[in-house]
mmCIF file of C-alpha atoms in Angstrom:
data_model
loop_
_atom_site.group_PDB
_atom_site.id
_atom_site.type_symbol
_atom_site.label_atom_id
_atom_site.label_comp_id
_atom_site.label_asym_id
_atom_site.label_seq_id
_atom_site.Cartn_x
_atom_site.Cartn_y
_atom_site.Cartn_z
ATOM 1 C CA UNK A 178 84.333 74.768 99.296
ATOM 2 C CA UNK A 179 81.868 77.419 101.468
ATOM 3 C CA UNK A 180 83.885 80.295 100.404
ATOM 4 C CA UNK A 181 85.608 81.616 97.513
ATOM 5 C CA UNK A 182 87.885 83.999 99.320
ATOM 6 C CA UNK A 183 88.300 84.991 102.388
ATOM 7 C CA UNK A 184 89.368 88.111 104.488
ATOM 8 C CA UNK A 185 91.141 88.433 107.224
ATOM 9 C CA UNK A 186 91.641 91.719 108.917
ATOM 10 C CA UNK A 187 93.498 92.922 112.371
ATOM 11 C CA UNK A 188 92.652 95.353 114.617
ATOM 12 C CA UNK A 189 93.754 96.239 118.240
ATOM 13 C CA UNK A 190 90.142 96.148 121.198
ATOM 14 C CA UNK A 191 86.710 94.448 119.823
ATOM 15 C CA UNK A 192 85.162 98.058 119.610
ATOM 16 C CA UNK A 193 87.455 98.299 116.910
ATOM 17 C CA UNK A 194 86.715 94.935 115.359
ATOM 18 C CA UNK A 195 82.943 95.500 115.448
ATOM 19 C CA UNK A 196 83.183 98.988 113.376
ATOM 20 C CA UNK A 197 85.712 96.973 110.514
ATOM 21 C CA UNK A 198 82.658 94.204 110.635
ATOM 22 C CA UNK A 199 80.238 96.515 110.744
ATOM 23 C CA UNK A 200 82.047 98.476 107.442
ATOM 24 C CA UNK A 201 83.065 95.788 105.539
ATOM 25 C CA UNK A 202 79.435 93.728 105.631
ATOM 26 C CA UNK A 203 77.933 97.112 104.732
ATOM 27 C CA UNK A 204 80.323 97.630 101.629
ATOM 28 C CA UNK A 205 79.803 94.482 99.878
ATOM 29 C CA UNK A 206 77.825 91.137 100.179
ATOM 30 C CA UNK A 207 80.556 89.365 102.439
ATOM 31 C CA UNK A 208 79.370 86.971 105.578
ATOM 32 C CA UNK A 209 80.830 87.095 108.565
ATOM 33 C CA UNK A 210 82.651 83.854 109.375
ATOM 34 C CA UNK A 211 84.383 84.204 112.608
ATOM 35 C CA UNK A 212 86.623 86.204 115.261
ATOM 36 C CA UNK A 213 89.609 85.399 116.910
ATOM 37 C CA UNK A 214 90.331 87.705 120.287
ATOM 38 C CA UNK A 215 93.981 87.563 121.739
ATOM 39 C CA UNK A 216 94.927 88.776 125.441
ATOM 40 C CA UNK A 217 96.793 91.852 124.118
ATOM 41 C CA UNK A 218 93.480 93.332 122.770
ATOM 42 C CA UNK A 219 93.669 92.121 119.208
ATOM 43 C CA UNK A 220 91.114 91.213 117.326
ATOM 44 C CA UNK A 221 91.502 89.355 113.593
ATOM 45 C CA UNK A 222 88.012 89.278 111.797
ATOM 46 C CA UNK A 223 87.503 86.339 109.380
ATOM 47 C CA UNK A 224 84.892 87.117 106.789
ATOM 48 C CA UNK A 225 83.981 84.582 103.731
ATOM 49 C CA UNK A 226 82.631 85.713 100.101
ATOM 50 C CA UNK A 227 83.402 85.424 96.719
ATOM 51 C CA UNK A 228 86.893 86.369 95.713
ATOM 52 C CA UNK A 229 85.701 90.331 94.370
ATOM 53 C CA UNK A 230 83.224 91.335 97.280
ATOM 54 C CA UNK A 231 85.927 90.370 99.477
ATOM 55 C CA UNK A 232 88.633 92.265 98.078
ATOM 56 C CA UNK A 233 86.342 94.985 97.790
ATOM 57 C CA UNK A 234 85.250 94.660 101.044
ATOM 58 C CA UNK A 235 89.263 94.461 102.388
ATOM 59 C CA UNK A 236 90.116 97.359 100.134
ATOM 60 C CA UNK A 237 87.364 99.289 101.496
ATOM 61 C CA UNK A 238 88.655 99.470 104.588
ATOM 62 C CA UNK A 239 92.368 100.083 104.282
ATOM 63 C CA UNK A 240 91.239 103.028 102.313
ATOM 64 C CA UNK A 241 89.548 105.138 104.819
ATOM 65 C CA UNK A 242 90.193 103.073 107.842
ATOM 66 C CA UNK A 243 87.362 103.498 110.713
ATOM 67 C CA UNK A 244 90.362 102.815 113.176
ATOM 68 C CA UNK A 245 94.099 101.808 112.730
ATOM 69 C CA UNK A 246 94.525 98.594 110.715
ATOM 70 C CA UNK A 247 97.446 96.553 112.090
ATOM 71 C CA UNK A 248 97.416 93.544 109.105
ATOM 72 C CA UNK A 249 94.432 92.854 106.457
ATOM 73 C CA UNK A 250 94.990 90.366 103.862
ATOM 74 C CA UNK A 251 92.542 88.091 101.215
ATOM 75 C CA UNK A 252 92.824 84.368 100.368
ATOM 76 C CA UNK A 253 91.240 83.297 97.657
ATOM 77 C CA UNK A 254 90.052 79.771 97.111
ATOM 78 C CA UNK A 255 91.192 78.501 100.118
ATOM 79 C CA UNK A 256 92.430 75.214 100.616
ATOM 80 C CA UNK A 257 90.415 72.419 102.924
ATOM 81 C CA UNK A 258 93.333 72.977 105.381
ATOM 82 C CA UNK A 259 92.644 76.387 105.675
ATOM 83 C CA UNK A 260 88.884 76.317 106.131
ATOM 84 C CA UNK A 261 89.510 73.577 109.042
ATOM 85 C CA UNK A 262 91.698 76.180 110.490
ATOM 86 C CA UNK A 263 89.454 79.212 110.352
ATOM 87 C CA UNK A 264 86.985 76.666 112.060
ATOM 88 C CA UNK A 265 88.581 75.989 114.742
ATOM 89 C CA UNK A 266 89.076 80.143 115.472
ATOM 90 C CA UNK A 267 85.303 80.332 116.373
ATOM 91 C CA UNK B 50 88.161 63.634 115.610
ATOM 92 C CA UNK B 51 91.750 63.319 117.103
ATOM 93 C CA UNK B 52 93.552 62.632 113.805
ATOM 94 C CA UNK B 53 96.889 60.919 115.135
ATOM 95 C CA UNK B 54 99.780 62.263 113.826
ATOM 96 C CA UNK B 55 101.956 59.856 116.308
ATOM 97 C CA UNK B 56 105.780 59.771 114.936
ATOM 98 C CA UNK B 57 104.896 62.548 111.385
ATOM 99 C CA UNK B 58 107.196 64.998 110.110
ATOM 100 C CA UNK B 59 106.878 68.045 112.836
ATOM 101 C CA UNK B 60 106.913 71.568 110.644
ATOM 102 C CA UNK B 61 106.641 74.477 112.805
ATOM 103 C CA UNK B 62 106.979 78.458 112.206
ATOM 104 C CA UNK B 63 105.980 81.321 114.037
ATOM 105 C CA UNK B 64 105.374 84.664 112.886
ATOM 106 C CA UNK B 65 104.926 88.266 114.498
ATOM 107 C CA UNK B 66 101.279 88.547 112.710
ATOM 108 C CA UNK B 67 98.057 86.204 113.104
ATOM 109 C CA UNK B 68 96.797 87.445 109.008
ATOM 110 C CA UNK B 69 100.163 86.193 107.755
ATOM 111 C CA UNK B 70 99.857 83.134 109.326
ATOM 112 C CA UNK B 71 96.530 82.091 107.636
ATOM 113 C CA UNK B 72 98.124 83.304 104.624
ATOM 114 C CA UNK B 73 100.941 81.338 104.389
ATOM 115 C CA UNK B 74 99.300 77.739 106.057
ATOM 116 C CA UNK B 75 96.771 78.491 102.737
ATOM 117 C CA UNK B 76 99.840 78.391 100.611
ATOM 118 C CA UNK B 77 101.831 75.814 102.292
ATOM 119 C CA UNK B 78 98.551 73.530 102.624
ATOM 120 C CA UNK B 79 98.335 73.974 98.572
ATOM 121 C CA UNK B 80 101.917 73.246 97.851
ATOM 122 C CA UNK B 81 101.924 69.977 99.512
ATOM 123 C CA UNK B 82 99.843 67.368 100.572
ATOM 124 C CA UNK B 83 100.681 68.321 104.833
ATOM 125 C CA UNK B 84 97.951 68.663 107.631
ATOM 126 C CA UNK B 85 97.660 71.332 109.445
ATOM 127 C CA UNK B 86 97.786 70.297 113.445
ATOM 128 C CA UNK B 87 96.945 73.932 114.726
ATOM 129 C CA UNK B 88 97.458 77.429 114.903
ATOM 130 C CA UNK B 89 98.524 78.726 118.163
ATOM 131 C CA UNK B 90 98.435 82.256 119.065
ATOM 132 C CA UNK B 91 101.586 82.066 121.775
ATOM 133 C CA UNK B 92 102.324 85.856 122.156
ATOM 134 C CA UNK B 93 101.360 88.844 123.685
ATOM 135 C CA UNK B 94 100.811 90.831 120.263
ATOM 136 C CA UNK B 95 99.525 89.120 117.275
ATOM 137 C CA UNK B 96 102.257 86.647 116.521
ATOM 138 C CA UNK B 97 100.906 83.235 116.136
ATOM 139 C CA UNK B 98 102.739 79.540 115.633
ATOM 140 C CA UNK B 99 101.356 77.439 112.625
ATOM 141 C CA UNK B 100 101.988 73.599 113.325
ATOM 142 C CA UNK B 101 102.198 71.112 110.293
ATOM 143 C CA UNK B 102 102.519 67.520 110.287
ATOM 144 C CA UNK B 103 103.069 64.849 107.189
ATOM 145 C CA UNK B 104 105.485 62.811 105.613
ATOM 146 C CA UNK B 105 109.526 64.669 105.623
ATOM 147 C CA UNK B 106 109.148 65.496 101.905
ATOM 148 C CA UNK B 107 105.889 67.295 102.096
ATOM 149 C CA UNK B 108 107.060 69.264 105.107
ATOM 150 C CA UNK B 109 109.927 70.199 103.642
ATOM 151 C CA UNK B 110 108.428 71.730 100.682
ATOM 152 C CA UNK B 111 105.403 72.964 102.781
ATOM 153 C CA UNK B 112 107.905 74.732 105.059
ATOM 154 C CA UNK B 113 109.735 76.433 101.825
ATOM 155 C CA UNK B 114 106.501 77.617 100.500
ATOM 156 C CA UNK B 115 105.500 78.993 103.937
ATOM 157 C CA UNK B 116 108.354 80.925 104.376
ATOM 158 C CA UNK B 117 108.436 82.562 100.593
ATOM 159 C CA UNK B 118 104.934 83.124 101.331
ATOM 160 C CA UNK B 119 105.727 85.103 104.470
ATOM 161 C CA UNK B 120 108.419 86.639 103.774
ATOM 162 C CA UNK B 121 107.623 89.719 102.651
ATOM 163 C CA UNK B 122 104.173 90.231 104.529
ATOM 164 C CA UNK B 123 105.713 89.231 108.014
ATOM 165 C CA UNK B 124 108.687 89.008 110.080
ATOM 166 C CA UNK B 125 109.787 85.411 110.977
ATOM 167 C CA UNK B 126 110.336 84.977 113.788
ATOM 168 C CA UNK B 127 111.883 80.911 114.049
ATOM 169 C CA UNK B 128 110.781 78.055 111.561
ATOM 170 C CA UNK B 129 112.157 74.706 112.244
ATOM 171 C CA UNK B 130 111.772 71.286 110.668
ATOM 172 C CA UNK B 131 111.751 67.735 113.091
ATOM 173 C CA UNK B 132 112.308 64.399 110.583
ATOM 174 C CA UNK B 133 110.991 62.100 113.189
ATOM 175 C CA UNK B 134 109.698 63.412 116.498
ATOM 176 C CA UNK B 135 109.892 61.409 119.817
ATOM 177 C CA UNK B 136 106.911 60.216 121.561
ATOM 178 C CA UNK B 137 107.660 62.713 123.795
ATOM 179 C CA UNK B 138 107.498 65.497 121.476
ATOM 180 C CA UNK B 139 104.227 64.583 119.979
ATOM 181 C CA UNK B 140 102.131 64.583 123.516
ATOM 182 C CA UNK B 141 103.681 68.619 123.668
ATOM 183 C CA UNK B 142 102.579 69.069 119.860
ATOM 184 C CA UNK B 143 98.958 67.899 120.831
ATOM 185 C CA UNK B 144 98.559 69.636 124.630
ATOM 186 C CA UNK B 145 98.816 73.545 123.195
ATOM 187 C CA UNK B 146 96.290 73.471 120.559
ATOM 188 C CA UNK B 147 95.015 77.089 120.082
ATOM 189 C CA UNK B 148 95.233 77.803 123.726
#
């Protein structure tokens, strides 16, 4: 298992996404798995770290958002299924 | 690697919010032994389909999970279970794979 937790946090336009990365990576030692852009604009951001820098990292930035968060959410120890999924979101 | 999941257990459920999703395939993949075919994000917002496949048992219980799991994070927008597809139905399952 790569990861012990992961994040996953929504945003609406990649500017957006890149100041949430840009935050989160900054507040704790979290790596920056993937990103998954939609038509509409919106942007989830999939980071991977152990289960407390990522929660830190998540809590972080619903705090004092940089921009409006639309969903942000951790998963810790994910299952196989998952990481295959958050693979294929490259 | 095209895993075939020619005539499995079809479990299917869409919800208005990609994060919720991922949360509850996580659970669902932990509650029961089903494989997760894809993750399709089929609308305009953020709403996003999560497609499993496995024997009827699993999916059943997968599906239950999925939707506790879901409920109070995100609205559901249509779950559905299929006991035994038709060939038909698995060529559509495979052709829109995170599109």
């Amino acid at each position: 298992m790569k990861y012990g937790a992961y994040g996953l946090v929504e945003v609406l336009g990649s500017t957006a996404a890149i100041l949430v990365v840009d935050k989160m990576l900054k507040t704790s030692s979290v790596g920056f798995e993937t990103w998954n852009t939609k038509c509409g604009g919106h942007v989830t951001v999939f980071l991977g770290g152990d289960v407390s820098a990522v929660q830190s990292a998540v809590e972080a930035v619903k705090e004092n958002p940089p921009c409006d968060i639309i969903a942000a959410a951790v998963i810790s120890n994910p299952s196989e299924e998952t990481e295959r999924m958050v693979g294929l979101a490259r | 690697m095209k895993d075939n999941y020619k005539g499995q257990a079809i479990g299917i459920f869409e919800l208005d919010n990609l994060v919720a999703c991922y949360v509850a395939l996580d659970a669902a993949s932990k509650a029961a032994d089903v494989k997760i075919q894809g993750v399709e994000r089929n609308r305009l917002k953020s709403g996003a389909c999560v497609k499993m496949r496995g024997d009827i048992s699993n999916v059943n219980a997968a599906m239950e999970v999925a939707l506790k799991t879901a409920e109070p994070i995100a609205k559901i927008v249509s779950s559905t279970v299929i006991a035994s597809p038709t060939e038909g139905t698995d060529v559509a399952m495979d052709m829109t794979i995170l599109k």
